PDB file of C-alpha atoms in Angstrom:
ATOM      1  CA  MET A 346     -11.457  -1.848  14.162  1.00 94.00           C
ATOM      2  CA  ARG A 347     -12.293  -5.472  13.216  1.00 96.00           C
ATOM      3  CA  THR A 348      -9.914  -8.361  13.120  1.00 97.00           C
ATOM      4  CA  GLU A 349     -10.619 -11.605  11.216  1.00 96.00           C
ATOM      5  CA  HIS A 350      -8.710 -14.788  10.411  1.00 95.00           C
ATOM      6  CA  VAL A 351      -8.786 -15.815   6.800  1.00 96.00           C
ATOM      7  CA  ARG A 352      -7.140 -18.655   4.907  1.00 95.00           C
ATOM      8  CA  ILE A 353      -5.851 -18.131   1.373  1.00 94.00           C
ATOM      9  CA  GLU A 354      -4.154 -20.962  -0.565  1.00 94.00           C
ATOM     10  CA  GLY A 355      -3.421 -22.802   2.726  1.00 92.00           C
ATOM     11  CA  VAL A 356      -1.835 -19.764   4.414  1.00 93.00           C
ATOM     12  CA  ASP A 357      -3.456 -18.249   7.533  1.00 94.00           C
ATOM     13  CA  PHE A 358      -3.759 -14.505   7.689  1.00 95.00           C
ATOM     14  CA  LEU A 359      -4.884 -12.061  10.359  1.00 96.00           C
ATOM     15  CA  THR A 360      -6.692  -9.144   8.768  1.00 98.00           C
ATOM     16  CA  THR A 361      -7.291  -5.851  10.538  1.00 98.00           C
ATOM     17  CA  LEU A 362      -9.974  -3.626   9.043  1.00 98.00           C
ATOM     18  CA  THR A 363     -10.990  -0.109  10.102  1.00 98.00           C
ATOM     19  CA  LEU A 364     -13.703   1.507   8.022  1.00 98.00           C
ATOM     20  CA  ALA A 365     -13.384   5.261   7.843  1.00 97.00           C
ATOM     21  CA  GLY A 366     -12.842   7.703   4.918  1.00 96.00           C
ATOM     22  CA  PRO A 367     -13.302   7.139   1.192  1.00 95.00           C
ATOM     23  CA  ILE A 368      -9.607   6.590   0.511  1.00 97.00           C
ATOM     24  CA  GLY A 369      -8.365   3.149   1.540  1.00 98.00           C
ATOM     25  CA  LEU A 370      -4.883   2.140   2.598  1.00 98.00           C
ATOM     26  CA  LEU A 371      -4.141  -1.521   1.916  1.00 98.00           C
ATOM     27  CA  ALA A 372      -1.142  -3.691   3.005  1.00 98.00           C
ATOM     28  CA  LEU A 373      -1.601  -7.226   1.622  1.00 98.00           C
ATOM     29  CA  HIS A 374       1.861  -8.470   2.572  1.00 97.00           C
ATOM     30  CA  GLY A 375       2.423  -7.090   6.112  1.00 93.00           C
ATOM     31  CA  GLY A 376       5.361  -8.979   7.681  1.00 82.00           C
ATOM     32  CA  VAL A 377       6.422 -10.379   4.328  1.00 92.00           C
ATOM     33  CA  GLU A 378       7.196  -6.974   2.938  1.00 94.00           C
ATOM     34  CA  GLY A 379       8.361  -5.464   6.236  1.00 91.00           C
ATOM     35  CA  GLY A 380       7.089  -1.980   7.255  1.00 94.00           C
ATOM     36  CA  THR A 381       4.174  -1.834   4.818  1.00 97.00           C
ATOM     37  CA  ALA A 382       1.485  -2.676   7.383  1.00 96.00           C
ATOM     38  CA  GLU A 383       2.958  -0.277   9.892  1.00 96.00           C
ATOM     39  CA  LEU A 384       3.251   2.487   7.296  1.00 97.00           C
ATOM     40  CA  ALA A 385      -0.310   2.005   6.126  1.00 98.00           C
ATOM     41  CA  THR A 386      -1.541   2.018   9.723  1.00 98.00           C
ATOM     42  CA  GLU A 387       0.289   5.236  10.610  1.00 97.00           C
ATOM     43  CA  VAL A 388      -0.883   7.104   7.543  1.00 98.00           C
ATOM     44  CA  ALA A 389      -4.508   5.971   8.026  1.00 98.00           C
ATOM     45  CA  THR A 390      -4.372   7.099  11.633  1.00 98.00           C
ATOM     46  CA  ARG A 391      -3.166  10.573  10.648  1.00 98.00           C
ATOM     47  CA  THR A 392      -5.650  11.049   7.706  1.00 98.00           C
ATOM     48  CA  GLY A 393      -8.782   9.191   8.713  1.00 97.00           C
ATOM     49  CA  ALA A 394      -8.467   6.879   5.804  1.00 98.00           C
ATOM     50  CA  THR A 395      -9.922   3.319   5.739  1.00 98.00           C
ATOM     51  CA  LEU A 396      -7.332   0.668   6.555  1.00 98.00           C
ATOM     52  CA  LEU A 397      -6.942  -3.034   5.800  1.00 98.00           C
ATOM     53  CA  THR A 398      -3.804  -4.953   6.673  1.00 98.00           C
ATOM     54  CA  PHE A 399      -2.859  -8.621   6.264  1.00 97.00           C
ATOM     55  CA  THR A 400      -0.277 -10.285   8.491  1.00 95.00           C
ATOM     56  CA  GLN A 401       0.753 -13.913   8.935  1.00 93.00           C
ATOM     57  CA  PRO A 402       0.924 -14.702  12.681  1.00 87.00           C
ATOM     58  CA  LEU A 403       2.082 -18.308  12.300  1.00 82.00           C
ATOM     59  CA  GLY A 404       4.756 -20.103  10.378  1.00 80.00           C
ATOM     60  CA  PRO A 405       7.322 -18.793   7.815  1.00 87.00           C
ATOM     61  CA  PRO A 406       6.195 -15.819   5.788  1.00 89.00           C
ATOM     62  CA  THR A 407       4.620 -16.762   2.443  1.00 94.00           C
ATOM     63  CA  HIS A 408       4.204 -14.345  -0.456  1.00 94.00           C
ATOM     64  CA  ILE A 409       0.947 -14.902  -2.350  1.00 95.00           C
ATOM     65  CA  PRO A 410       0.546 -12.645  -5.409  1.00 95.00           C
ATOM     66  CA  SER A 411      -2.000  -9.850  -4.975  1.00 95.00           C
ATOM     67  CA  THR A 412      -4.041 -11.066  -7.908  1.00 93.00           C
ATOM     68  CA  ARG A 413      -4.777 -14.289  -5.978  1.00 94.00           C
ATOM     69  CA  MET A 414      -5.958 -12.591  -2.781  1.00 94.00           C
ATOM     70  CA  SER A 415      -8.991 -10.718  -3.978  1.00 88.00           C
ATOM     71  CA  GLU A 416     -11.683 -13.278  -3.024  1.00 87.00           C
ATOM     72  CA  CYS A 417     -11.793 -12.949   0.765  1.00 92.00           C
ATOM     73  CA  PRO A 418     -14.492 -11.304   2.885  1.00 95.00           C
ATOM     74  CA  PRO A 419     -12.370  -8.435   4.386  1.00 97.00           C
ATOM     75  CA  LEU A 420     -11.300  -7.327   0.926  1.00 97.00           C
ATOM     76  CA  HIS A 421     -14.878  -7.384  -0.325  1.00 96.00           C
ATOM     77  CA  THR A 422     -15.946  -5.176   2.619  1.00 97.00           C
ATOM     78  CA  PHE A 423     -13.002  -2.825   2.030  1.00 98.00           C
ATOM     79  CA  ALA A 424     -13.588  -2.523  -1.692  1.00 97.00           C
ATOM     80  CA  ALA A 425     -17.298  -1.866  -1.136  1.00 97.00           C
ATOM     81  CA  HIS A 426     -16.567   0.949   1.243  1.00 97.00           C
ATOM     82  CA  VAL A 427     -13.807   2.985  -0.339  1.00 97.00           C
ATOM     83  CA  SER A 428     -13.678   4.709  -3.756  1.00 96.00           C
ATOM     84  CA  LEU A 429      -9.847   4.722  -4.201  1.00 97.00           C
ATOM     85  CA  THR A 430      -7.197   2.286  -2.943  1.00 98.00           C
ATOM     86  CA  ILE A 431      -3.568   2.941  -2.096  1.00 98.00           C
ATOM     87  CA  SER A 432      -1.795  -0.363  -1.872  1.00 98.00           C
ATOM     88  CA  LEU A 433       1.580  -0.485  -0.163  1.00 98.00           C
ATOM     89  CA  HIS A 434       4.136  -3.083  -1.170  1.00 98.00           C
ATOM     90  CA  GLY A 435       7.837  -3.616  -0.862  1.00 96.00           C
ATOM     91  CA  HIS A 436      10.564  -4.305  -3.457  1.00 96.00           C
ATOM     92  CA  ASN A 437      14.106  -5.412  -2.786  1.00 93.00           C
ATOM     93  CA  ARG A 438      15.743  -4.399  -6.076  1.00 94.00           C
ATOM     94  CA  GLY A 439      19.353  -3.708  -5.214  1.00 92.00           C
ATOM     95  CA  SER A 440      19.907  -1.546  -8.304  1.00 95.00           C
ATOM     96  CA  THR A 441      17.188   0.918  -7.275  1.00 96.00           C
ATOM     97  CA  PRO A 442      17.420   1.269  -3.428  1.00 96.00           C
ATOM     98  CA  ARG A 443      15.808   4.649  -3.357  1.00 97.00           C
ATOM     99  CA  THR A 444      13.255   4.261  -6.168  1.00 98.00           C
ATOM    100  CA  ILE A 445       9.549   4.152  -5.335  1.00 98.00           C
ATOM    101  CA  TYR A 446       7.576   2.673  -8.169  1.00 98.00           C
ATOM    102  CA  VAL A 447       4.129   4.305  -8.410  1.00 98.00           C
ATOM    103  CA  GLY A 448       1.815   2.003 -10.358  1.00 98.00           C
ATOM    104  CA  GLY A 449      -1.890   1.186 -10.380  1.00 98.00           C
ATOM    105  CA  SER A 450      -4.735   2.113 -12.689  1.00 98.00           C
ATOM    106  CA  ASN A 451      -5.480   5.616 -11.335  1.00 98.00           C
ATOM    107  CA  ARG A 452      -2.728   7.624 -12.912  1.00 98.00           C
ATOM    108  CA  PRO A 453      -3.832  11.114 -11.710  1.00 97.00           C
ATOM    109  CA  ALA A 454      -3.823   9.805  -8.139  1.00 98.00           C
ATOM    110  CA  ALA A 455      -0.406   8.182  -8.796  1.00 98.00           C
ATOM    111  CA  ARG A 456       1.001  11.469  -9.924  1.00 98.00           C
ATOM    112  CA  ALA A 457      -0.464  13.336  -6.902  1.00 97.00           C
ATOM    113  CA  LEU A 458       1.200  10.817  -4.514  1.00 98.00           C
ATOM    114  CA  ALA A 459       4.510  11.126  -6.460  1.00 98.00           C
ATOM    115  CA  THR A 460       4.339  14.895  -6.111  1.00 98.00           C
ATOM    116  CA  ALA A 461       3.954  14.595  -2.324  1.00 98.00           C
ATOM    117  CA  LEU A 462       6.801  12.092  -2.144  1.00 98.00           C
ATOM    118  CA  SER A 463       9.076  14.371  -4.186  1.00 98.00           C
ATOM    119  CA  ARG A 464       8.313  17.308  -1.838  1.00 97.00           C
ATOM    120  CA  TRP A 465       8.382  15.621   1.502  1.00 97.00           C
ATOM    121  CA  ALA A 466      10.889  12.817   0.929  1.00 97.00           C
ATOM    122  CA  PRO A 467      13.272  14.250  -1.743  1.00 97.00           C
ATOM    123  CA  GLU A 468      15.948  11.600  -1.067  1.00 97.00           C
ATOM    124  CA  PHE A 469      13.742   9.054  -2.858  1.00 98.00           C
ATOM    125  CA  LEU A 470      12.781   8.934  -6.546  1.00 98.00           C
ATOM    126  CA  PRO A 471       9.068   8.321  -7.255  1.00 98.00           C
ATOM    127  CA  LEU A 472       8.712   6.781 -10.705  1.00 98.00           C
ATOM    128  CA  THR A 473       5.323   7.141 -12.454  1.00 98.00           C
ATOM    129  CA  THR A 474       6.171   6.345 -16.076  1.00 98.00           C
ATOM    130  CA  LEU A 475       4.661   2.940 -16.507  1.00 97.00           C
ATOM    131  CA  SER A 476       7.084   1.904 -19.279  1.00 97.00           C
ATOM    132  CA  GLU A 477       9.978   2.480 -16.819  1.00 97.00           C
ATOM    133  CA  ILE A 478       8.399   0.406 -13.994  1.00 98.00           C
ATOM    134  CA  PRO A 479       9.304  -3.277 -14.076  1.00 97.00           C
ATOM    135  CA  ASN A 480       6.242  -5.198 -15.320  1.00 95.00           C
ATOM    136  CA  PRO A 481       5.646  -7.254 -12.156  1.00 94.00           C
ATOM    137  CA  LEU A 482       5.525  -3.964 -10.130  1.00 97.00           C
ATOM    138  CA  ARG A 483       3.095  -1.983 -12.283  1.00 97.00           C
ATOM    139  CA  GLY A 484      -0.031  -3.076 -10.417  1.00 97.00           C
ATOM    140  CA  LEU A 485      -2.276  -2.913 -13.496  1.00 97.00           C
ATOM    141  CA  HIS A 486      -3.885  -6.362 -13.540  1.00 96.00           C
ATOM    142  CA  PRO A 487      -7.733  -6.101 -13.189  1.00 94.00           C
ATOM    143  CA  ASP A 488      -7.710  -8.850 -10.544  1.00 94.00           C
ATOM    144  CA  ASN A 489      -5.284  -6.916  -8.354  1.00 97.00           C
ATOM    145  CA  PRO A 490      -7.246  -5.633  -5.339  1.00 97.00           C
ATOM    146  CA  VAL A 491      -5.730  -2.162  -5.874  1.00 97.00           C
ATOM    147  CA  ASN A 492      -7.818  -1.795  -9.036  1.00 97.00           C
ATOM    148  CA  ARG A 493     -11.166  -3.236  -7.765  1.00 95.00           C
ATOM    149  CA  THR A 494     -12.532  -0.076  -6.141  1.00 96.00           C
ATOM    150  CA  LYS A 495     -14.722   2.446  -8.007  1.00 95.00           C
ATOM    151  CA  ASP A 496     -11.859   4.808  -8.920  1.00 97.00           C
ATOM    152  CA  GLY A 497      -9.154   2.172  -9.149  1.00 97.00           C
ATOM    153  CA  GLY A 498      -6.035   2.820  -7.195  1.00 98.00           C
ATOM    154  CA  VAL A 499      -2.310   3.401  -6.731  1.00 98.00           C
ATOM    155  CA  GLN A 500       0.210   0.688  -6.081  1.00 98.00           C
ATOM    156  CA  LEU A 501       3.344   1.902  -4.264  1.00 98.00           C
ATOM    157  CA  GLU A 502       6.341  -0.399  -4.446  1.00 98.00           C
ATOM    158  CA  LEU A 503       8.673   0.845  -1.746  1.00 98.00           C
ATOM    159  CA  PRO A 504      12.324  -0.053  -1.255  1.00 97.00           C
ATOM    160  CA  VAL A 505      13.526  -1.223   2.212  1.00 94.00           C
ATOM    161  CA  LEU A 506      14.831   2.282   2.988  1.00 94.00           C
ATOM    162  CA  ALA A 507      11.326   3.766   2.542  1.00 96.00           C
ATOM    163  CA  ARG A 508       9.639   1.155   4.709  1.00 95.00           C
ATOM    164  CA  THR A 509      11.779   0.844   7.800  1.00 91.00           C
ATOM    165  CA  SER A 510      14.125   3.104   9.797  1.00 85.00           C
ATOM    166  CA  HIS A 511      16.444   0.168  10.731  1.00 72.00           C
ATOM    167  CA  ALA A 512      19.079  -1.764   8.893  1.00 62.00           C
ATOM    168  CA  ALA A 513      17.956  -4.958  10.595  1.00 62.00           C
ATOM    169  CA  PRO A 514      14.288  -6.030  10.913  1.00 62.00           C
ATOM    170  CA  THR A 515      12.464  -4.988  14.080  1.00 67.00           C
ATOM    171  CA  HIS A 516       9.001  -5.755  15.412  1.00 74.00           C
ATOM    172  CA  PRO A 517       7.090  -3.714  14.812  1.00 81.00           C
ATOM    173  CA  GLU A 518       8.862  -1.952  11.978  1.00 87.00           C
ATOM    174  CA  ILE A 519       9.171   1.783  12.267  1.00 91.00           C
ATOM    175  CA  PRO A 520       8.635   3.552   8.915  1.00 94.00           C
ATOM    176  CA  PRO A 521      10.807   6.641   8.133  1.00 95.00           C
ATOM    177  CA  GLU A 522       9.026   9.764   9.280  1.00 96.00           C
ATOM    178  CA  GLU A 523       9.589  11.623   5.960  1.00 97.00           C
ATOM    179  CA  ILE A 524       7.757   8.843   4.105  1.00 98.00           C
ATOM    180  CA  VAL A 525       4.877   8.956   6.642  1.00 98.00           C
ATOM    181  CA  GLU A 526       4.700  12.672   6.210  1.00 98.00           C
ATOM    182  CA  ALA A 527       4.793  12.477   2.413  1.00 98.00           C
ATOM    183  CA  LEU A 528       2.050   9.864   2.122  1.00 98.00           C
ATOM    184  CA  THR A 529      -0.045  11.664   4.721  1.00 98.00           C
ATOM    185  CA  ALA A 530       0.116  14.839   2.633  1.00 98.00           C
ATOM    186  CA  GLY A 531      -0.652  12.906  -0.538  1.00 98.00           C
ATOM    187  CA  VAL A 532      -3.645  11.060   0.970  1.00 98.00           C
ATOM    188  CA  ARG A 533      -5.043  14.315   2.415  1.00 97.00           C
ATOM    189  CA  SER A 534      -4.768  15.892  -1.017  1.00 95.00           C
ATOM    190  CA  LEU A 535      -6.674  12.986  -2.558  1.00 96.00           C
ATOM    191  CA  MET A 536      -9.348  13.194   0.173  1.00 93.00           C
ATOM    192  CA  GLU A 537      -9.869  16.882  -0.608  1.00 91.00           C
ATOM    193  CA  ARG A 538     -10.270  16.135  -4.261  1.00 84.00           C
ATOM    194  CA  ALA A 539     -12.834  13.410  -3.407  1.00 80.00           C
ATOM    195  CA  GLU A 540     -14.840  15.792  -1.221  1.00 78.00           C
ATOM    196  CA  GLN A 541     -14.959  18.410  -4.027  1.00 75.00           C
ATOM    197  CA  ARG A 542     -16.516  16.047  -6.575  1.00 70.00           C
TER     198      ARG A 542
END
């Protein structure tokens, strides 16, 4: 595990990078989108995936769009190491409190993760039809870090109920076990596919 301080657009981040398997779990907005870094960490621990999280240890949380975060050393190292990225984000859309938007450029991988979510966390709705995903949540921009690895990636936009087990924020956040199990199963499936190629 390697930690590094980086500064992006005047905001200080602490990055934590663990190089491991060919699938990479990424949480660009840990602390801003509560529970995403904790969820990525837990799934990576259970699967042996590579992990990169960003947190903001000082000052009020600032949300910098993913497309403006690509040019930093930890992300370059991460992208050079993994073949497929799974990027965890949070949405706060009150009209869809149990919908998980499954975007990103690798649509077969997106469908595989959606299948795992449907099986292991049936109380949530994973949505993979891009035309039904709000445009800002589709994760298709070529400058988005989720798409900068060899096989592209999957952007998961998770509602609050899928990121934390508590109504009020806690530190650290504790992701719901059913979501951890679902993503663990999905990542293992993707790792098996990668090994068979």
